[in-house]
Amino acid sequence: MTALSGKQPSLQERHYPFMPSKEELKAKVCLEIDKRSSEIIEMAKNIGENPETGFREVKTARLVAEKFAALGLTYGDGLALTGVKAVLPCTGEGPTVAVLGELDSLIVPDHPLADPKTGAAHACGHHGQIGMLIGSAIGILGARIADYLSGRIVFMAVPAEEYIEIGFRDELRKSGKITYLAGKQELIKLGQFDDIDMAMMTHSLSIPGDKKIVVGGTSNGMVAKQVRFIGRSAHAGSSPHQGINALNAAMIALNAINSQRETFRDQDAIRVHPIITRGGETVNIVPADVRMETYVRGRTMNAIQSANGKVDRCLRAGALAVGGKVGITTLPGYSPMMNNEILQDVYYKNAVLLLGESAIIQSYGHMAGSTDMGDVSQIMPAIHSYAGGTSGITHGNDFLIRDYEQAVLVPAKIMAMTVIDLLADGAAKAREIKENSTPLLSKEQYISSMNGLLREAEYAD
Ligand SMILES: [Zn+2]
Ligand SMILES: [Zn+2]
């Protein structure tokens, strides 16, 4: 007969008798974020007032690097031109969890916070994301919780999520400065995701009603296209018959693309939305060099490829009609987003802990926009959630963060709490996610599929 009764202490309790619970760690982190809330909000606002577009986020990256240094984090910068990545090793061994934030802005010249010289403006709320990233780093480091976790935490500010200024970026590609036109794609290729096992981020969004966080859902993938119609210049008044009008070729192509829309199936969520980036030189010359950019988005890569073939046909039809030429560069765009269910569930439960169930939308269904977080989600467990606290139309000239507590501090807390759930208890949850998730593609398969999408061709009649 034994005198011992009751529960035996666990291995962890014997080795770390004063190990705080996950709930205690979460409370400490949230307290730290609250204590330094004005510093975090100030940083987000500062970036909001100093917008920079993708691969040009020099000042924004410097601010992030300075903050990482002040937190005592070891970091690398200049990654994919402007990315900044800090690594925090925890006490025990375990997987590496990354928290990401996007550095870049859009170009919306009539936005109230637009840069007067460049027209750059944060009309997608990425300044809030950097606030969240720094907020979660401040919470985790300030509360000194890494001693109780296993694995590593990566805080990474990533460049160029908005797939814009395609001409400028394609020049960067041609000069060998980048291989792909978006930040996370380029970081994957450069090996900056090689030491990461799973990744999360939260994006700003205009969320309808009184909801505050959206988790789940899928989003479109896409290819991007740069198109150049080549004609012949001539006097527009006295001798247009000697010219070949490249603008007319472009307009015929646009109409031809519009004629395809009835063939796009609803379930494929195809979006084709070209813009003309150059329409001619002077009004008295027949336009000889007209340029367009477009995406072809869709729910699956097969649907995208099918629609892309139709778009190419239409572009060639424009050139054929006027007797000109068309150069078409098709660039690998984004992969469809797939949220990892287990990781998402951890995030969701922390959102519920902070805000209650009624404030969360658990699945938004399919979104026809695209993100290069989709690319990350092809090669590792990843989640891309959304936080409210904004007003106006996303990508519109009225999109603003109105409530920084909701848009920045709350998601910073949720992500820091999620890191705790993943890496506490010897990183049991992170290990479970790794063991139960098979990425759709290896990094090598991803790179080869990206390279397979690149096409450069010139067509004449
Ligand atoms: Zn955007
Ligand atoms: Zn965005």
mmCIF file of N, CA, C and O in Angstrom, residues 259-303:
data_model
loop_
_atom_site.group_PDB
_atom_site.id
_atom_site.type_symbol
_atom_site.label_atom_id
_atom_site.label_comp_id
_atom_site.label_asym_id
_atom_site.label_seq_id
_atom_site.Cartn_x
_atom_site.Cartn_y
_atom_site.Cartn_z
ATOM 1 N N SER A 259 -15.810 41.203 -73.939
ATOM 2 C CA SER A 259 -16.711 40.231 -74.580
ATOM 3 C C SER A 259 -16.514 38.819 -74.036
ATOM 4 O O SER A 259 -17.325 37.935 -74.283
ATOM 5 N N GLN A 260 -15.437 38.593 -73.315
ATOM 6 C CA GLN A 260 -15.193 37.259 -72.739
ATOM 7 C C GLN A 260 -15.912 37.060 -71.416
ATOM 8 O O GLN A 260 -16.009 35.939 -70.914
ATOM 9 N N ARG A 261 -16.390 38.149 -70.812
ATOM 10 C CA ARG A 261 -16.840 38.046 -69.419
ATOM 11 C C ARG A 261 -17.995 37.060 -69.256
ATOM 12 O O ARG A 261 -18.110 36.407 -68.238
ATOM 13 N N GLU A 262 -18.848 36.951 -70.279
ATOM 14 C CA GLU A 262 -19.972 36.008 -70.165
ATOM 15 C C GLU A 262 -19.495 34.559 -70.127
ATOM 16 O O GLU A 262 -20.236 33.670 -69.743
ATOM 17 N N THR A 263 -18.235 34.341 -70.515
ATOM 18 C CA THR A 263 -17.722 32.965 -70.508
ATOM 19 C C THR A 263 -17.063 32.604 -69.183
ATOM 20 O O THR A 263 -16.665 31.464 -68.982
ATOM 21 N N PHE A 264 -16.919 33.583 -68.286
ATOM 22 C CA PHE A 264 -16.290 33.300 -66.991
ATOM 23 C C PHE A 264 -17.343 32.726 -66.038
ATOM 24 O O PHE A 264 -18.409 33.334 -65.842
ATOM 25 N N ARG A 265 -17.029 31.580 -65.445
ATOM 26 C CA ARG A 265 -18.003 30.943 -64.559
ATOM 27 C C ARG A 265 -17.979 31.612 -63.180
ATOM 28 O O ARG A 265 -16.909 31.944 -62.665
ATOM 29 N N ASP A 266 -19.157 31.776 -62.572
ATOM 30 C CA ASP A 266 -19.245 32.439 -61.266
ATOM 31 C C ASP A 266 -18.313 31.788 -60.246
ATOM 32 O O ASP A 266 -17.642 32.461 -59.476
ATOM 33 N N GLN A 267 -18.302 30.443 -60.249
ATOM 34 C CA GLN A 267 -17.533 29.740 -59.217
ATOM 35 C C GLN A 267 -16.024 29.948 -59.363
ATOM 36 O O GLN A 267 -15.276 29.685 -58.433
ATOM 37 N N ASP A 268 -15.581 30.443 -60.540
ATOM 38 C CA ASP A 268 -14.147 30.670 -60.734
ATOM 39 C C ASP A 268 -13.706 32.061 -60.269
ATOM 40 O O ASP A 268 -12.502 32.324 -60.178
ATOM 41 N N ALA A 269 -14.683 32.931 -59.978
ATOM 42 C CA ALA A 269 -14.403 34.286 -59.455
ATOM 43 C C ALA A 269 -13.330 35.016 -60.265
ATOM 44 O O ALA A 269 -12.437 35.657 -59.711
ATOM 45 N N ILE A 270 -13.437 34.920 -61.593
ATOM 46 C CA ILE A 270 -12.433 35.579 -62.450
ATOM 47 C C ILE A 270 -12.580 37.099 -62.361
ATOM 48 O O ILE A 270 -13.688 37.637 -62.358
ATOM 49 N N ARG A 271 -11.454 37.758 -62.257
ATOM 50 C CA ARG A 271 -11.422 39.217 -62.318
ATOM 51 C C ARG A 271 -10.322 39.618 -63.294
ATOM 52 O O ARG A 271 -9.173 39.221 -63.121
ATOM 53 N N VAL A 272 -10.688 40.401 -64.321
ATOM 54 C CA VAL A 272 -9.698 40.970 -65.251
ATOM 55 C C VAL A 272 -9.959 42.470 -65.263
ATOM 56 O O VAL A 272 -11.075 42.896 -65.564
ATOM 57 N N HIS A 273 -8.961 43.259 -64.891
ATOM 58 C CA HIS A 273 -9.225 44.705 -64.745
ATOM 59 C C HIS A 273 -8.030 45.506 -65.253
ATOM 60 O O HIS A 273 -7.233 46.043 -64.486
ATOM 61 N N PRO A 274 -7.930 45.631 -66.590
ATOM 62 C CA PRO A 274 -6.764 46.318 -67.171
ATOM 63 C C PRO A 274 -6.793 47.836 -66.951
ATOM 64 O O PRO A 274 -7.872 48.425 -66.813
ATOM 65 N N ILE A 275 -5.606 48.417 -66.922
ATOM 66 C CA ILE A 275 -5.482 49.878 -66.979
ATOM 67 C C ILE A 275 -4.496 50.225 -68.099
ATOM 68 O O ILE A 275 -3.613 49.426 -68.424
ATOM 69 N N ILE A 276 -4.678 51.411 -68.668
ATOM 70 C CA ILE A 276 -3.705 51.891 -69.665
ATOM 71 C C ILE A 276 -2.717 52.779 -68.917
ATOM 72 O O ILE A 276 -3.113 53.738 -68.244
ATOM 73 N N THR A 277 -1.453 52.437 -68.962
ATOM 74 C CA THR A 277 -0.452 53.208 -68.221
ATOM 75 C C THR A 277 0.289 54.193 -69.126
ATOM 76 O O THR A 277 1.016 55.051 -68.657
ATOM 77 N N ARG A 278 0.096 54.021 -70.428
ATOM 78 C CA ARG A 278 0.670 54.982 -71.385
ATOM 79 C C ARG A 278 -0.240 54.973 -72.598
ATOM 80 O O ARG A 278 -0.517 53.906 -73.155
ATOM 81 N N GLY A 279 -0.728 56.161 -72.970
ATOM 82 C CA GLY A 279 -1.749 56.193 -74.019
ATOM 83 C C GLY A 279 -1.323 56.912 -75.269
ATOM 84 O O GLY A 279 -2.101 57.020 -76.228
ATOM 85 N N GLY A 280 -0.101 57.422 -75.306
ATOM 86 C CA GLY A 280 0.375 58.176 -76.462
ATOM 87 C C GLY A 280 1.338 59.250 -75.987
ATOM 88 O O GLY A 280 1.472 59.473 -74.791
ATOM 89 N N GLU A 281 2.000 59.900 -76.948
ATOM 90 C CA GLU A 281 3.014 60.889 -76.562
ATOM 91 C C GLU A 281 2.431 62.297 -76.569
ATOM 92 O O GLU A 281 2.357 62.958 -75.539
ATOM 93 N N THR A 282 2.024 62.770 -77.743
ATOM 94 C CA THR A 282 1.362 64.076 -77.833
ATOM 95 C C THR A 282 0.118 63.891 -78.693
ATOM 96 O O THR A 282 0.026 62.959 -79.492
ATOM 97 N N VAL A 283 -0.797 64.810 -78.500
ATOM 98 C CA VAL A 283 -2.113 64.639 -79.110
ATOM 99 C C VAL A 283 -2.066 64.685 -80.647
ATOM 100 O O VAL A 283 -2.942 64.148 -81.317
ATOM 101 N N ASN A 284 -1.018 65.296 -81.200
ATOM 102 C CA ASN A 284 -0.973 65.427 -82.663
ATOM 103 C C ASN A 284 -0.149 64.339 -83.336
ATOM 104 O O ASN A 284 0.223 64.457 -84.494
ATOM 105 N N ILE A 285 0.151 63.289 -82.577
ATOM 106 C CA ILE A 285 0.889 62.150 -83.155
ATOM 107 C C ILE A 285 0.055 60.887 -82.975
ATOM 108 O O ILE A 285 -0.494 60.652 -81.895
ATOM 109 N N VAL A 286 -0.055 60.085 -84.030
ATOM 110 C CA VAL A 286 -0.731 58.788 -83.910
ATOM 111 C C VAL A 286 0.030 57.967 -82.856
ATOM 112 O O VAL A 286 1.249 57.790 -82.985
ATOM 113 N N PRO A 287 -0.671 57.490 -81.800
ATOM 114 C CA PRO A 287 0.039 56.754 -80.738
ATOM 115 C C PRO A 287 0.710 55.491 -81.289
ATOM 116 O O PRO A 287 0.076 54.692 -81.986
ATOM 117 N N ALA A 288 2.002 55.365 -80.975
ATOM 118 C CA ALA A 288 2.760 54.222 -81.504
ATOM 119 C C ALA A 288 3.232 53.289 -80.384
ATOM 120 O O ALA A 288 3.746 52.207 -80.660
ATOM 121 N N ASP A 289 3.084 53.722 -79.141
ATOM 122 C CA ASP A 289 3.569 52.906 -78.015
ATOM 123 C C ASP A 289 2.562 53.055 -76.881
ATOM 124 O O ASP A 289 2.546 54.063 -76.188
ATOM 125 N N VAL A 290 1.683 52.090 -76.764
ATOM 126 C CA VAL A 290 0.615 52.164 -75.754
ATOM 127 C C VAL A 290 0.765 50.970 -74.830
ATOM 128 O O VAL A 290 0.964 49.833 -75.276
ATOM 129 N N ARG A 291 0.697 51.259 -73.534
ATOM 130 C CA ARG A 291 0.985 50.187 -72.568
ATOM 131 C C ARG A 291 -0.182 49.954 -71.617
ATOM 132 O O ARG A 291 -0.891 50.892 -71.244
ATOM 133 N N MET A 292 -0.331 48.722 -71.268
ATOM 134 C CA MET A 292 -1.400 48.316 -70.352
ATOM 135 C C MET A 292 -0.809 47.422 -69.270
ATOM 136 O O MET A 292 0.191 46.745 -69.496
ATOM 137 N N GLU A 293 -1.464 47.431 -68.116
ATOM 138 C CA GLU A 293 -1.184 46.427 -67.090
ATOM 139 C C GLU A 293 -2.514 45.782 -66.744
ATOM 140 O O GLU A 293 -3.550 46.449 -66.758
ATOM 141 N N THR A 294 -2.504 44.527 -66.441
ATOM 142 C CA THR A 294 -3.724 43.891 -65.937
ATOM 143 C C THR A 294 -3.363 42.716 -65.041
ATOM 144 O O THR A 294 -2.231 42.229 -65.071
ATOM 145 N N TYR A 295 -4.318 42.328 -64.239
ATOM 146 C CA TYR A 295 -4.234 41.033 -63.567
ATOM 147 C C TYR A 295 -5.256 40.134 -64.246
ATOM 148 O O TYR A 295 -6.248 40.617 -64.794
ATOM 149 N N VAL A 296 -5.028 38.843 -64.137
ATOM 150 C CA VAL A 296 -6.083 37.869 -64.389
ATOM 151 C C VAL A 296 -6.172 37.060 -63.105
ATOM 152 O O VAL A 296 -5.251 36.322 -62.756
ATOM 153 N N ARG A 297 -7.253 37.301 -62.362
ATOM 154 C CA ARG A 297 -7.406 36.635 -61.062
ATOM 155 C C ARG A 297 -8.414 35.505 -61.174
ATOM 156 O O ARG A 297 -9.324 35.554 -62.010
ATOM 157 N N GLY A 298 -8.304 34.551 -60.291
ATOM 158 C CA GLY A 298 -9.285 33.472 -60.244
ATOM 159 C C GLY A 298 -9.077 32.614 -59.014
ATOM 160 O O GLY A 298 -8.072 32.744 -58.308
ATOM 161 N N ARG A 299 -10.049 31.741 -58.803
ATOM 162 C CA ARG A 299 -10.057 30.957 -57.577
ATOM 163 C C ARG A 299 -9.041 29.802 -57.599
ATOM 164 O O ARG A 299 -8.536 29.394 -56.576
ATOM 165 N N THR A 300 -8.780 29.281 -58.804
ATOM 166 C CA THR A 300 -7.808 28.198 -58.937
ATOM 167 C C THR A 300 -6.831 28.546 -60.051
ATOM 168 O O THR A 300 -7.154 29.357 -60.934
ATOM 169 N N MET A 301 -5.666 27.917 -60.021
ATOM 170 C CA MET A 301 -4.681 28.207 -61.063
ATOM 171 C C MET A 301 -5.200 27.751 -62.431
ATOM 172 O O MET A 301 -4.924 28.388 -63.444
ATOM 173 N N ASN A 302 -5.989 26.658 -62.475
ATOM 174 C CA ASN A 302 -6.548 26.217 -63.753
ATOM 175 C C ASN A 302 -7.481 27.265 -64.339
ATOM 176 O O ASN A 302 -7.456 27.558 -65.535
ATOM 177 N N ALA A 303 -8.334 27.820 -63.475
ATOM 178 C CA ALA A 303 -9.281 28.849 -63.938
ATOM 179 C C ALA A 303 -8.523 30.086 -64.409
ATOM 180 O O ALA A 303 -8.884 30.711 -65.420
#
